[in-house]
Amino acid sequence: GAVVSQHPSRVICKSGTSVKIECRSLDFQATTMFWYRQFPKQSLMLMATSNEGSKATYEQGVEKDKFLINHASLTLSTLTVTSAHPEDSSFYICSANPSGGPRGLEQYFGPGTRLTVT
Amino acid sequence: RKEVEQDPGPFNVPEGATVAFNCTYSNSASQSFFWYRQDCRKEPKLLMSVYSSGNEDGRFTAQLNRASQYISLLIRDSKLSDSATYLCVVIFSGGYNKLIFGAGTRLAVHP
């Protein structure tokens, strides 16, 4: 149980284009999902918290107009990187917090999406 | 100062060795502590929670020292399959309990 999927697992796009990454909780509902970014040899950094049916909460320094988050259902959150640039190349990982569980304490991670912007 | 600090390693040890990792955190209001394991180019996976009384899971022992704001992980009888990056994770108190990750300590176990 508690499986989280991400799609795509890997994407290469040209500078200036937009890329959408999906995060799905497959066997549980998740009121809250989290989006992280990890650069090589660095720690996972929380980008934003996605709440079903409401606006996402962004961490300091993360541009909400560049990283669009939509959490339209209890099993799906999407992250769209708009007008991607090479410096956006990174490993993007989502996690899902089961509804009804201790808020934030129980997080199940997706397998990650490796984005390369050329 | 980073919120969660770890020695990046790498720690190169032979099979069967005992190895210890340390982690310090800056926020004294931190509530919960975990060790995650991350294999290369994969997502992190929860290894174990860390409690003030210390806890053990097979070959793995985790300790927490709140006074010193210090967490440790001890791995006994290392296996080749233990090779990975070990992430120290702290939850600061807050409305939605954010996970704060350390940069990780790399372990390489060789035959």
PDB file of C-alpha atoms in Angstrom:
ATOM      1  CA  GLY A   1       0.000   0.000   0.000  1.00  0.00           C
ATOM      2  CA  ALA A   2       0.843   3.731   0.029  1.00  0.00           C
ATOM      3  CA  VAL A   3       2.177   3.945  -3.511  1.00  0.00           C
ATOM      4  CA  VAL A   4       2.847   7.264  -5.181  1.00  0.00           C
ATOM      5  CA  SER A   5       3.577   7.534  -8.878  1.00  0.00           C
ATOM      6  CA  GLN A   6       5.052  10.355 -10.921  1.00  0.00           C
ATOM      7  CA  HIS A   7       4.885  10.952 -14.619  1.00  0.00           C
ATOM      8  CA  PRO A   8       7.012  11.377 -16.591  1.00  0.00           C
ATOM      9  CA  SER A   9      10.034   9.797 -14.936  1.00  0.00           C
ATOM     10  CA  ARG A  10      12.353  11.703 -17.224  1.00  0.00           C
ATOM     11  CA  VAL A  11      11.833  14.635 -19.566  1.00  0.00           C
ATOM     12  CA  ILE A  12      14.064  16.689 -21.791  1.00  0.00           C
ATOM     13  CA  CYS A  13      12.708  19.961 -23.070  1.00  0.00           C
ATOM     14  CA  LYS A  14      13.932  23.066 -24.829  1.00  0.00           C
ATOM     15  CA  SER A  15      14.479  26.317 -23.059  1.00  0.00           C
ATOM     16  CA  GLY A  16      11.334  28.441 -22.991  1.00  0.00           C
ATOM     17  CA  THR A  17       8.860  25.574 -23.090  1.00  0.00           C
ATOM     18  CA  SER A  18       6.618  24.400 -20.246  1.00  0.00           C
ATOM     19  CA  VAL A  19       6.647  20.977 -18.649  1.00  0.00           C
ATOM     20  CA  LYS A  20       3.926  19.349 -16.565  1.00  0.00           C
ATOM     21  CA  ILE A  21       4.730  16.721 -13.949  1.00  0.00           C
ATOM     22  CA  GLU A  22       1.985  14.594 -12.417  1.00  0.00           C
ATOM     23  CA  CYS A  23       1.975  13.102  -8.936  1.00  0.00           C
ATOM     24  CA  ARG A  24      -0.630  10.475  -8.100  1.00  0.00           C
ATOM     25  CA  SER A  25      -1.424   8.606  -4.931  1.00  0.00           C
ATOM     26  CA  LEU A  26      -2.496   5.205  -6.241  1.00  0.00           C
ATOM     27  CA  ASP A  27      -4.110   3.517  -3.278  1.00  0.00           C
ATOM     28  CA  PHE A  28      -4.940   6.279  -0.846  1.00  0.00           C
ATOM     29  CA  GLN A  29      -6.323   9.775  -0.795  1.00  0.00           C
ATOM     30  CA  ALA A  30      -4.033  12.678  -0.092  1.00  0.00           C
ATOM     31  CA  THR A  31      -5.376  16.025   0.989  1.00  0.00           C
ATOM     32  CA  THR A  32      -1.837  17.341   1.057  1.00  0.00           C
ATOM     33  CA  MET A  33       1.010  16.710  -1.344  1.00  0.00           C
ATOM     34  CA  PHE A  34       4.473  18.203  -1.274  1.00  0.00           C
ATOM     35  CA  TRP A  35       6.807  19.134  -4.114  1.00  0.00           C
ATOM     36  CA  TYR A  36      10.563  18.961  -3.633  1.00  0.00           C
ATOM     37  CA  ARG A  37      13.534  19.712  -5.837  1.00  0.00           C
ATOM     38  CA  GLN A  38      16.962  18.139  -5.523  1.00  0.00           C
ATOM     39  CA  PHE A  39      20.081  19.356  -7.294  1.00  0.00           C
ATOM     40  CA  PRO A  40      23.071  16.982  -7.598  1.00  0.00           C
ATOM     41  CA  LYS A  41      24.753  16.238  -4.276  1.00  0.00           C
ATOM     42  CA  GLN A  42      22.365  18.538  -2.450  1.00  0.00           C
ATOM     43  CA  SER A  43      19.470  17.925  -0.122  1.00  0.00           C
ATOM     44  CA  LEU A  44      15.828  17.792  -1.097  1.00  0.00           C
ATOM     45  CA  MET A  45      14.382  21.267  -0.832  1.00  0.00           C
ATOM     46  CA  LEU A  46      10.686  21.767  -0.262  1.00  0.00           C
ATOM     47  CA  MET A  47       9.253  23.966  -2.989  1.00  0.00           C
ATOM     48  CA  ALA A  48       5.599  24.054  -2.095  1.00  0.00           C
ATOM     49  CA  THR A  49       2.778  22.361  -0.278  1.00  0.00           C
ATOM     50  CA  SER A  50      -0.199  21.443  -2.416  1.00  0.00           C
ATOM     51  CA  ASN A  51      -3.608  21.342  -0.801  1.00  0.00           C
ATOM     52  CA  GLU A  52      -6.584  19.768  -2.521  1.00  0.00           C
ATOM     53  CA  GLY A  53      -9.111  22.354  -3.521  1.00  0.00           C
ATOM     54  CA  SER A  54      -7.094  25.373  -2.457  1.00  0.00           C
ATOM     55  CA  LYS A  55      -4.037  27.352  -3.451  1.00  0.00           C
ATOM     56  CA  ALA A  56      -0.601  25.910  -2.890  1.00  0.00           C
ATOM     57  CA  THR A  57       1.701  27.323  -0.240  1.00  0.00           C
ATOM     58  CA  TYR A  58       5.096  28.197  -1.656  1.00  0.00           C
ATOM     59  CA  GLU A  59       8.387  28.281   0.210  1.00  0.00           C
ATOM     60  CA  GLN A  60      10.414  31.441   0.308  1.00  0.00           C
ATOM     61  CA  GLY A  61      12.318  32.025  -2.910  1.00  0.00           C
ATOM     62  CA  VAL A  62      10.099  29.783  -5.056  1.00  0.00           C
ATOM     63  CA  GLU A  63       8.279  31.697  -7.776  1.00  0.00           C
ATOM     64  CA  LYS A  64       4.623  30.734  -7.785  1.00  0.00           C
ATOM     65  CA  ASP A  65       4.111  32.079 -11.306  1.00  0.00           C
ATOM     66  CA  LYS A  66       6.911  29.892 -12.618  1.00  0.00           C
ATOM     67  CA  PHE A  67       6.027  26.719 -10.757  1.00  0.00           C
ATOM     68  CA  LEU A  68       2.287  26.283 -11.117  1.00  0.00           C
ATOM     69  CA  ILE A  69       0.700  23.751  -8.830  1.00  0.00           C
ATOM     70  CA  ASN A  70      -2.762  22.303  -9.190  1.00  0.00           C
ATOM     71  CA  HIS A  71      -4.295  19.809  -6.770  1.00  0.00           C
ATOM     72  CA  ALA A  72      -7.686  19.233  -8.297  1.00  0.00           C
ATOM     73  CA  SER A  73      -8.453  15.866  -6.733  1.00  0.00           C
ATOM     74  CA  LEU A  74      -7.509  13.852  -3.670  1.00  0.00           C
ATOM     75  CA  THR A  75      -5.218  11.635  -5.731  1.00  0.00           C
ATOM     76  CA  LEU A  76      -3.574  14.014  -8.188  1.00  0.00           C
ATOM     77  CA  SER A  77      -1.333  17.046  -7.962  1.00  0.00           C
ATOM     78  CA  THR A  78       0.471  18.583 -10.917  1.00  0.00           C
ATOM     79  CA  LEU A  79       3.524  20.813 -11.085  1.00  0.00           C
ATOM     80  CA  THR A  80       4.018  22.848 -14.250  1.00  0.00           C
ATOM     81  CA  VAL A  81       7.399  24.412 -14.829  1.00  0.00           C
ATOM     82  CA  THR A  82       6.659  27.349 -17.104  1.00  0.00           C
ATOM     83  CA  SER A  83       9.191  28.870 -19.480  1.00  0.00           C
ATOM     84  CA  ALA A  84      11.815  26.408 -18.353  1.00  0.00           C
ATOM     85  CA  HIS A  85      15.472  27.398 -18.368  1.00  0.00           C
ATOM     86  CA  PRO A  86      18.601  25.245 -18.029  1.00  0.00           C
ATOM     87  CA  GLU A  87      18.917  26.223 -14.353  1.00  0.00           C
ATOM     88  CA  ASP A  88      15.550  24.526 -13.753  1.00  0.00           C
ATOM     89  CA  SER A  89      17.143  21.193 -14.647  1.00  0.00           C
ATOM     90  CA  SER A  90      16.788  19.109 -11.516  1.00  0.00           C
ATOM     91  CA  PHE A  91      15.219  16.072  -9.880  1.00  0.00           C
ATOM     92  CA  TYR A  92      11.637  16.885  -8.879  1.00  0.00           C
ATOM     93  CA  ILE A  93      10.058  14.643  -6.263  1.00  0.00           C
ATOM     94  CA  CYS A  94       6.565  14.710  -4.858  1.00  0.00           C
ATOM     95  CA  SER A  95       5.268  13.181  -1.681  1.00  0.00           C
ATOM     96  CA  ALA A  96       1.757  12.558  -0.475  1.00  0.00           C
ATOM     97  CA  ASN A  97       0.381  12.792   3.020  1.00  0.00           C
ATOM     98  CA  PRO A  98      -2.552  10.388   3.531  1.00  0.00           C
ATOM     99  CA  SER A  99      -5.785  12.119   4.417  1.00  0.00           C
ATOM    100  CA  GLY A 100      -6.604  11.606   8.053  1.00  0.00           C
ATOM    101  CA  GLY A 101      -3.000  10.797   8.923  1.00  0.00           C
ATOM    102  CA  PRO A 102      -0.754  13.008  11.091  1.00  0.00           C
ATOM    103  CA  ARG A 103      -0.360  16.095   8.976  1.00  0.00           C
ATOM    104  CA  GLY A 104       3.009  16.056   7.263  1.00  0.00           C
ATOM    105  CA  LEU A 105       4.455  13.356   9.472  1.00  0.00           C
ATOM    106  CA  GLU A 106       3.577  10.477   7.207  1.00  0.00           C
ATOM    107  CA  GLN A 107       4.790  11.152   3.694  1.00  0.00           C
ATOM    108  CA  TYR A 108       5.126   8.718   0.842  1.00  0.00           C
ATOM    109  CA  PHE A 109       7.461   9.723  -1.940  1.00  0.00           C
ATOM    110  CA  GLY A 110       7.043   9.362  -5.662  1.00  0.00           C
ATOM    111  CA  PRO A 111       9.942   8.001  -7.748  1.00  0.00           C
ATOM    112  CA  GLY A 112      10.880  11.451  -8.980  1.00  0.00           C
ATOM    113  CA  THR A 113      11.056  13.184 -12.346  1.00  0.00           C
ATOM    114  CA  ARG A 114      14.382  14.130 -13.845  1.00  0.00           C
ATOM    115  CA  LEU A 115      14.023  17.321 -15.862  1.00  0.00           C
ATOM    116  CA  THR A 116      16.706  18.429 -18.277  1.00  0.00           C
ATOM    117  CA  VAL A 117      16.285  21.757 -20.029  1.00  0.00           C
ATOM    118  CA  THR A 118      18.495  22.270 -23.061  1.00  0.00           C
TER     119      THR A 118
ATOM    120  CA  ARG B   1      24.055  27.919   9.269  1.00  0.00           C
ATOM    121  CA  LYS B   2      22.145  25.088   7.589  1.00  0.00           C
ATOM    122  CA  GLU B   3      19.039  23.852   9.355  1.00  0.00           C
ATOM    123  CA  VAL B   4      20.203  20.243   9.195  1.00  0.00           C
ATOM    124  CA  GLU B   5      23.884  19.428   8.774  1.00  0.00           C
ATOM    125  CA  GLN B   6      25.539  16.169   7.889  1.00  0.00           C
ATOM    126  CA  ASP B   7      29.032  15.060   6.977  1.00  0.00           C
ATOM    127  CA  PRO B   8      28.742  14.356   3.230  1.00  0.00           C
ATOM    128  CA  GLY B   9      31.276  11.514   3.340  1.00  0.00           C
ATOM    129  CA  PRO B  10      31.814   9.298   1.497  1.00  0.00           C
ATOM    130  CA  PHE B  11      32.360   6.660   4.096  1.00  0.00           C
ATOM    131  CA  ASN B  12      34.131   3.711   2.448  1.00  0.00           C
ATOM    132  CA  VAL B  13      33.925   0.629   4.664  1.00  0.00           C
ATOM    133  CA  PRO B  14      34.437  -3.115   4.197  1.00  0.00           C
ATOM    134  CA  GLU B  15      31.598  -5.573   4.582  1.00  0.00           C
ATOM    135  CA  GLY B  16      30.970  -6.398   8.198  1.00  0.00           C
ATOM    136  CA  ALA B  17      32.187  -3.062   9.510  1.00  0.00           C
ATOM    137  CA  THR B  18      30.301  -0.855  11.922  1.00  0.00           C
ATOM    138  CA  VAL B  19      29.764   2.706  10.759  1.00  0.00           C
ATOM    139  CA  ALA B  20      28.181   5.717  12.444  1.00  0.00           C
ATOM    140  CA  PHE B  21      26.688   8.864  10.937  1.00  0.00           C
ATOM    141  CA  ASN B  22      25.967  12.081  12.761  1.00  0.00           C
ATOM    142  CA  CYS B  23      23.584  14.918  12.133  1.00  0.00           C
ATOM    143  CA  THR B  24      22.983  18.234  13.874  1.00  0.00           C
ATOM    144  CA  TYR B  25      19.950  20.474  13.620  1.00  0.00           C
ATOM    145  CA  SER B  26      19.590  24.150  14.389  1.00  0.00           C
ATOM    146  CA  ASN B  27      15.990  24.561  15.508  1.00  0.00           C
ATOM    147  CA  SER B  28      15.520  23.556  19.120  1.00  0.00           C
ATOM    148  CA  ALA B  29      11.759  23.438  18.553  1.00  0.00           C
ATOM    149  CA  SER B  30      12.101  20.474  16.214  1.00  0.00           C
ATOM    150  CA  GLN B  31       9.575  17.794  16.961  1.00  0.00           C
ATOM    151  CA  SER B  32      10.322  14.676  15.006  1.00  0.00           C
ATOM    152  CA  PHE B  33      13.388  13.080  13.546  1.00  0.00           C
ATOM    153  CA  PHE B  34      13.973  10.457  10.906  1.00  0.00           C
ATOM    154  CA  TRP B  35      16.636   8.724   8.895  1.00  0.00           C
ATOM    155  CA  TYR B  36      15.880   8.165   5.215  1.00  0.00           C
ATOM    156  CA  ARG B  37      17.863   6.200   2.709  1.00  0.00           C
ATOM    157  CA  GLN B  38      18.270   7.382  -0.867  1.00  0.00           C
ATOM    158  CA  ASP B  39      19.767   5.273  -3.620  1.00  0.00           C
ATOM    159  CA  CYS B  40      21.312   6.983  -6.623  1.00  0.00           C
ATOM    160  CA  ARG B  41      18.693   8.734  -8.758  1.00  0.00           C
ATOM    161  CA  LYS B  42      15.839   7.323  -6.685  1.00  0.00           C
ATOM    162  CA  GLU B  43      13.364   8.747  -4.224  1.00  0.00           C
ATOM    163  CA  PRO B  44      14.151   8.740  -0.490  1.00  0.00           C
ATOM    164  CA  LYS B  45      12.733   5.887   1.555  1.00  0.00           C
ATOM    165  CA  LEU B  46      12.064   6.004   5.277  1.00  0.00           C
ATOM    166  CA  LEU B  47      14.610   3.935   7.169  1.00  0.00           C
ATOM    167  CA  MET B  48      13.546   4.632  10.729  1.00  0.00           C
ATOM    168  CA  SER B  49      12.181   7.217  13.112  1.00  0.00           C
ATOM    169  CA  VAL B  50      14.410   8.495  15.900  1.00  0.00           C
ATOM    170  CA  TYR B  51      13.200   8.696  19.475  1.00  0.00           C
ATOM    171  CA  SER B  52      14.723  10.277  22.563  1.00  0.00           C
ATOM    172  CA  SER B  53      15.023   6.870  24.167  1.00  0.00           C
ATOM    173  CA  GLY B  54      16.906   5.563  21.156  1.00  0.00           C
ATOM    174  CA  ASN B  55      15.607   2.819  18.946  1.00  0.00           C
ATOM    175  CA  GLU B  56      16.945  -0.198  17.175  1.00  0.00           C
ATOM    176  CA  ASP B  57      15.798  -2.028  14.074  1.00  0.00           C
ATOM    177  CA  GLY B  58      17.941  -5.032  13.307  1.00  0.00           C
ATOM    178  CA  ARG B  59      21.423  -3.798  12.445  1.00  0.00           C
ATOM    179  CA  PHE B  60      20.384  -0.156  12.645  1.00  0.00           C
ATOM    180  CA  THR B  61      20.370   1.930  15.812  1.00  0.00           C
ATOM    181  CA  ALA B  62      19.268   5.559  15.983  1.00  0.00           C
ATOM    182  CA  GLN B  63      19.879   7.961  18.846  1.00  0.00           C
ATOM    183  CA  LEU B  64      18.652  11.465  19.604  1.00  0.00           C
ATOM    184  CA  ASN B  65      20.270  13.959  21.940  1.00  0.00           C
ATOM    185  CA  ARG B  66      17.925  16.918  22.263  1.00  0.00           C
ATOM    186  CA  ALA B  67      20.242  18.894  24.542  1.00  0.00           C
ATOM    187  CA  SER B  68      23.002  18.810  21.924  1.00  0.00           C
ATOM    188  CA  GLN B  69      20.565  18.857  18.979  1.00  0.00           C
ATOM    189  CA  TYR B  70      22.278  15.832  17.583  1.00  0.00           C
ATOM    190  CA  ILE B  71      21.075  12.650  15.905  1.00  0.00           C
ATOM    191  CA  SER B  72      23.058   9.545  15.083  1.00  0.00           C
ATOM    192  CA  LEU B  73      22.671   6.390  13.044  1.00  0.00           C
ATOM    193  CA  LEU B  74      24.752   3.292  13.679  1.00  0.00           C
ATOM    194  CA  ILE B  75      24.932   0.472  11.174  1.00  0.00           C
ATOM    195  CA  ARG B  76      26.429  -2.797  12.352  1.00  0.00           C
ATOM    196  CA  ASP B  77      27.686  -5.650  10.197  1.00  0.00           C
ATOM    197  CA  SER B  78      27.526  -3.567   7.003  1.00  0.00           C
ATOM    198  CA  LYS B  79      26.263  -5.248   3.850  1.00  0.00           C
ATOM    199  CA  LEU B  80      27.004  -4.345   0.260  1.00  0.00           C
ATOM    200  CA  SER B  81      23.325  -3.470  -0.081  1.00  0.00           C
ATOM    201  CA  ASP B  82      23.690  -0.782   2.586  1.00  0.00           C
ATOM    202  CA  SER B  83      25.576   1.373   0.064  1.00  0.00           C
ATOM    203  CA  ALA B  84      23.434   4.478  -0.356  1.00  0.00           C
ATOM    204  CA  THR B  85      23.070   8.039   0.837  1.00  0.00           C
ATOM    205  CA  TYR B  86      21.576   8.419   4.305  1.00  0.00           C
ATOM    206  CA  LEU B  87      19.470  11.512   4.854  1.00  0.00           C
ATOM    207  CA  CYS B  88      18.832  13.035   8.247  1.00  0.00           C
ATOM    208  CA  VAL B  89      15.350  14.552   8.340  1.00  0.00           C
ATOM    209  CA  VAL B  90      13.868  16.867  10.919  1.00  0.00           C
ATOM    210  CA  ILE B  91      10.356  18.168  11.287  1.00  0.00           C
ATOM    211  CA  PHE B  92      10.033  21.658  12.702  1.00  0.00           C
ATOM    212  CA  SER B  93       6.845  22.511  14.474  1.00  0.00           C
ATOM    213  CA  GLY B  94       4.468  24.366  12.258  1.00  0.00           C
ATOM    214  CA  GLY B  95       1.056  24.313  10.687  1.00  0.00           C
ATOM    215  CA  TYR B  96       1.790  21.455   8.387  1.00  0.00           C
ATOM    216  CA  ASN B  97       4.975  19.870   9.692  1.00  0.00           C
ATOM    217  CA  LYS B  98       7.582  20.436   6.992  1.00  0.00           C
ATOM    218  CA  LEU B  99      10.274  17.836   6.438  1.00  0.00           C
ATOM    219  CA  ILE B 100      13.719  19.455   6.428  1.00  0.00           C
ATOM    220  CA  PHE B 101      16.339  17.266   4.806  1.00  0.00           C
ATOM    221  CA  GLY B 102      20.062  17.188   5.382  1.00  0.00           C
ATOM    222  CA  ALA B 103      22.262  16.900   2.312  1.00  0.00           C
ATOM    223  CA  GLY B 104      23.001  13.280   3.152  1.00  0.00           C
ATOM    224  CA  THR B 105      25.975  11.131   4.007  1.00  0.00           C
ATOM    225  CA  ARG B 106      27.192   8.753   1.347  1.00  0.00           C
ATOM    226  CA  LEU B 107      28.112   5.211   2.373  1.00  0.00           C
ATOM    227  CA  ALA B 108      30.005   2.807   0.132  1.00  0.00           C
ATOM    228  CA  VAL B 109      30.424  -0.744   1.424  1.00  0.00           C
ATOM    229  CA  HIS B 110      33.023  -2.801  -0.430  1.00  0.00           C
ATOM    230  CA  PRO B 111      33.762  -6.555  -0.425  1.00  0.00           C
TER     231      PRO B 111
END
